[in-house]
């Protein structure tokens, strides 16, 4: 069983839990063991050091961009926010960058409302998958199951 780092928030709004649970089951059906700080692994050093240690122990990384932060007013690059902007946890960006720098196979899936940073097309040299994470069936969409299968094949080829 291969260890995989799962970048996801520790707190997830209940409307996303069923889909996330389905995705986790789908990944585990590929004989992969998901590890996350605060969920399966608990820090005995600084959070950043713990993330680095766990990512180094894992064969690949999956990033789930679940809405965490909603910006309703303010400015971005001196432009006023005119409609709500949804962001994932800042740890998604840190963990993705660490995995990317270690050349670990990386799979990024985000809610269609989540944007900025690694969730903007062209930021990473890989395809991003945008889904409605409030739909409990999103993990079983043929695009996601196909992407996961392809990613697992890449993962197995690297080992």
CSV table of C-alpha atoms in Angstrom, one decimal:
chain,number,residue,atom,x,y,z
A,1,UNK,CA,0.0,0.0,0.0
A,2,UNK,CA,1.5,3.3,-1.1
A,3,UNK,CA,1.2,6.4,1.2
A,4,UNK,CA,-0.3,9.5,-0.5
A,5,UNK,CA,-0.4,13.0,1.0
A,6,UNK,CA,-3.9,14.5,0.9
A,7,UNK,CA,-4.0,18.2,1.1
A,8,UNK,CA,-7.4,19.2,2.4
A,9,UNK,CA,-8.8,21.4,5.2
A,10,UNK,CA,-9.3,19.8,8.6
A,11,UNK,CA,-12.7,21.6,8.9
A,12,UNK,CA,-15.0,20.9,6.0
A,13,UNK,CA,-18.6,22.3,5.7
A,14,UNK,CA,-21.2,19.5,5.9
A,15,UNK,CA,-22.4,20.1,2.4
A,16,UNK,CA,-19.1,18.8,1.1
A,17,UNK,CA,-18.5,15.8,3.4
A,18,UNK,CA,-20.4,13.1,1.5
A,19,UNK,CA,-18.5,13.9,-1.8
A,20,UNK,CA,-15.1,14.1,0.0
A,21,UNK,CA,-15.9,10.8,1.8
A,22,UNK,CA,-16.7,9.2,-1.6
A,23,UNK,CA,-13.5,10.4,-3.1
A,24,UNK,CA,-11.5,9.1,-0.2
A,25,UNK,CA,-13.1,5.7,-0.6
A,26,UNK,CA,-12.4,5.8,-4.3
A,27,UNK,CA,-8.7,6.5,-3.7
A,28,UNK,CA,-8.4,3.8,-1.0
A,29,UNK,CA,-9.9,1.3,-3.5
A,30,UNK,CA,-6.7,1.8,-5.5
A,31,UNK,CA,-4.8,0.4,-2.5
A,32,UNK,CA,-3.5,3.8,-1.5
A,33,UNK,CA,-3.2,5.1,2.1
A,34,UNK,CA,-4.1,8.7,2.5
A,35,UNK,CA,-2.3,10.8,5.0
A,36,UNK,CA,-3.2,14.4,6.2
A,37,UNK,CA,-1.9,16.6,8.9
A,38,UNK,CA,-4.5,16.9,11.7
A,39,UNK,CA,-6.5,13.9,10.3
A,40,UNK,CA,-4.2,10.8,10.2
A,41,UNK,CA,-0.9,12.4,11.2
A,42,UNK,CA,-0.5,14.7,14.1
A,43,UNK,CA,2.3,17.2,14.6
A,44,UNK,CA,5.1,16.7,17.1
A,45,UNK,CA,7.1,19.5,15.5
A,46,UNK,CA,6.1,22.7,13.8
A,47,UNK,CA,3.2,22.3,11.3
A,48,UNK,CA,5.5,23.2,8.4
A,49,UNK,CA,8.2,20.7,9.4
A,50,UNK,CA,5.5,18.0,9.9
A,51,UNK,CA,4.1,18.7,6.4
A,52,UNK,CA,7.6,18.4,4.9
A,53,UNK,CA,8.3,15.2,6.7
A,54,UNK,CA,5.0,13.5,5.7
A,55,UNK,CA,5.2,14.7,2.0
A,56,UNK,CA,8.7,13.3,1.8
A,57,UNK,CA,7.4,9.9,3.1
A,58,UNK,CA,4.6,9.8,0.5
A,59,UNK,CA,4.7,8.7,-3.2
A,60,UNK,CA,2.4,11.5,-4.4
A,61,UNK,CA,0.0,14.2,-3.4
A,62,UNK,CA,-3.7,14.9,-4.0
A,63,UNK,CA,-4.9,18.5,-3.4
A,64,UNK,CA,-8.6,19.0,-2.7
A,65,UNK,CA,-9.6,22.7,-2.9
A,66,UNK,CA,-12.6,22.9,-0.7
A,67,UNK,CA,-14.1,26.4,0.0
A,68,UNK,CA,-12.7,27.7,3.3
A,69,UNK,CA,-12.6,31.5,3.0
A,70,UNK,CA,-15.2,33.8,1.4
A,71,UNK,CA,-14.2,37.4,0.5
A,72,UNK,CA,-17.2,39.6,0.1
A,73,UNK,CA,-15.5,43.0,0.1
A,74,UNK,CA,-12.1,44.5,-0.2
A,75,UNK,CA,-9.6,44.9,-3.0
A,76,UNK,CA,-7.4,42.5,-5.0
A,77,UNK,CA,-4.6,44.2,-6.9
A,78,UNK,CA,-6.3,47.5,-6.2
A,79,UNK,CA,-9.6,46.4,-7.8
A,80,UNK,CA,-12.7,46.3,-5.6
A,81,UNK,CA,-14.3,42.9,-5.0
A,82,UNK,CA,-17.7,43.1,-6.7
A,83,UNK,CA,-18.9,39.5,-6.1
A,84,UNK,CA,-17.9,36.9,-3.5
A,85,UNK,CA,-14.6,35.2,-4.0
A,86,UNK,CA,-14.0,31.7,-2.5
A,87,UNK,CA,-10.6,30.5,-1.5
A,88,UNK,CA,-9.3,27.1,-0.3
A,89,UNK,CA,-7.1,26.8,2.7
A,90,UNK,CA,-3.7,28.4,2.5
A,91,UNK,CA,-2.2,25.1,3.3
A,92,UNK,CA,-3.3,23.8,-0.2
A,93,UNK,CA,-0.9,26.2,-1.8
A,94,UNK,CA,2.0,25.4,0.6
A,95,UNK,CA,1.5,21.6,0.4
A,96,UNK,CA,1.1,21.6,-3.4
A,97,UNK,CA,4.3,23.7,-3.8
A,98,UNK,CA,6.3,21.3,-1.6
A,99,UNK,CA,5.0,18.2,-3.5
A,100,UNK,CA,5.7,19.9,-6.8
A,101,UNK,CA,9.2,20.9,-5.8
A,102,UNK,CA,9.9,17.2,-4.8
A,103,UNK,CA,8.6,16.0,-8.2
A,104,UNK,CA,5.9,14.0,-6.6
A,105,UNK,CA,2.9,13.1,-8.9
A,106,UNK,CA,0.3,15.7,-8.1
A,107,UNK,CA,-3.5,15.6,-8.7
A,108,UNK,CA,-5.4,18.8,-8.1
A,109,UNK,CA,-9.2,18.9,-7.8
A,110,UNK,CA,-11.1,21.9,-6.6
A,111,UNK,CA,-14.6,23.1,-6.1
A,112,UNK,CA,-15.8,25.2,-9.1
A,113,UNK,CA,-16.1,28.3,-6.8
A,114,UNK,CA,-12.5,28.1,-5.5
A,115,UNK,CA,-9.9,30.2,-7.3
A,116,UNK,CA,-6.6,31.9,-7.1
A,117,UNK,CA,-3.1,30.5,-6.6
A,118,UNK,CA,-2.7,26.9,-7.6
A,119,UNK,CA,-6.4,26.8,-8.6
A,120,UNK,CA,-5.8,29.1,-11.5
A,121,UNK,CA,-5.2,27.4,-14.8
A,122,UNK,CA,-1.6,27.8,-15.9
A,123,UNK,CA,0.0,28.0,-12.4
A,124,UNK,CA,1.1,24.4,-12.4
A,125,UNK,CA,2.3,22.3,-15.3
A,126,UNK,CA,-0.7,20.0,-15.0
A,127,UNK,CA,-4.4,19.8,-15.6
A,128,UNK,CA,-6.8,21.1,-12.8
A,129,UNK,CA,-10.1,19.4,-12.2
A,130,UNK,CA,-13.0,21.7,-11.3
A,131,UNK,CA,-16.1,20.1,-9.9
A,132,UNK,CA,-19.2,21.0,-7.8
A,133,UNK,CA,-18.1,19.5,-4.5
A,134,UNK,CA,-21.5,20.0,-3.0
A,135,UNK,CA,-22.8,17.3,-5.4
A,136,UNK,CA,-22.2,14.0,-3.5
A,137,UNK,CA,-21.6,12.2,-6.8
A,138,UNK,CA,-18.7,14.3,-8.0
A,139,UNK,CA,-16.1,11.6,-7.3
A,140,UNK,CA,-17.8,9.2,-9.6
A,141,UNK,CA,-17.9,11.5,-12.6
A,142,UNK,CA,-16.0,9.8,-15.4
A,143,UNK,CA,-13.6,12.7,-15.7
A,144,UNK,CA,-12.6,12.3,-12.0
A,145,UNK,CA,-12.4,8.5,-12.1
A,146,UNK,CA,-10.4,8.7,-15.3
A,147,UNK,CA,-8.0,11.3,-13.9
A,148,UNK,CA,-7.5,9.3,-10.8
A,149,UNK,CA,-6.8,6.1,-12.7
A,150,UNK,CA,-4.3,7.9,-14.9
A,151,UNK,CA,-2.7,9.6,-11.9
A,152,UNK,CA,-2.4,6.2,-10.1
A,153,UNK,CA,-0.8,4.7,-13.3
A,154,UNK,CA,1.8,7.5,-13.2
A,155,UNK,CA,2.4,6.9,-9.5
A,156,UNK,CA,3.0,3.2,-10.0
A,157,UNK,CA,5.3,3.9,-13.0
A,158,UNK,CA,7.5,6.1,-10.8
A,159,UNK,CA,8.0,3.5,-8.1
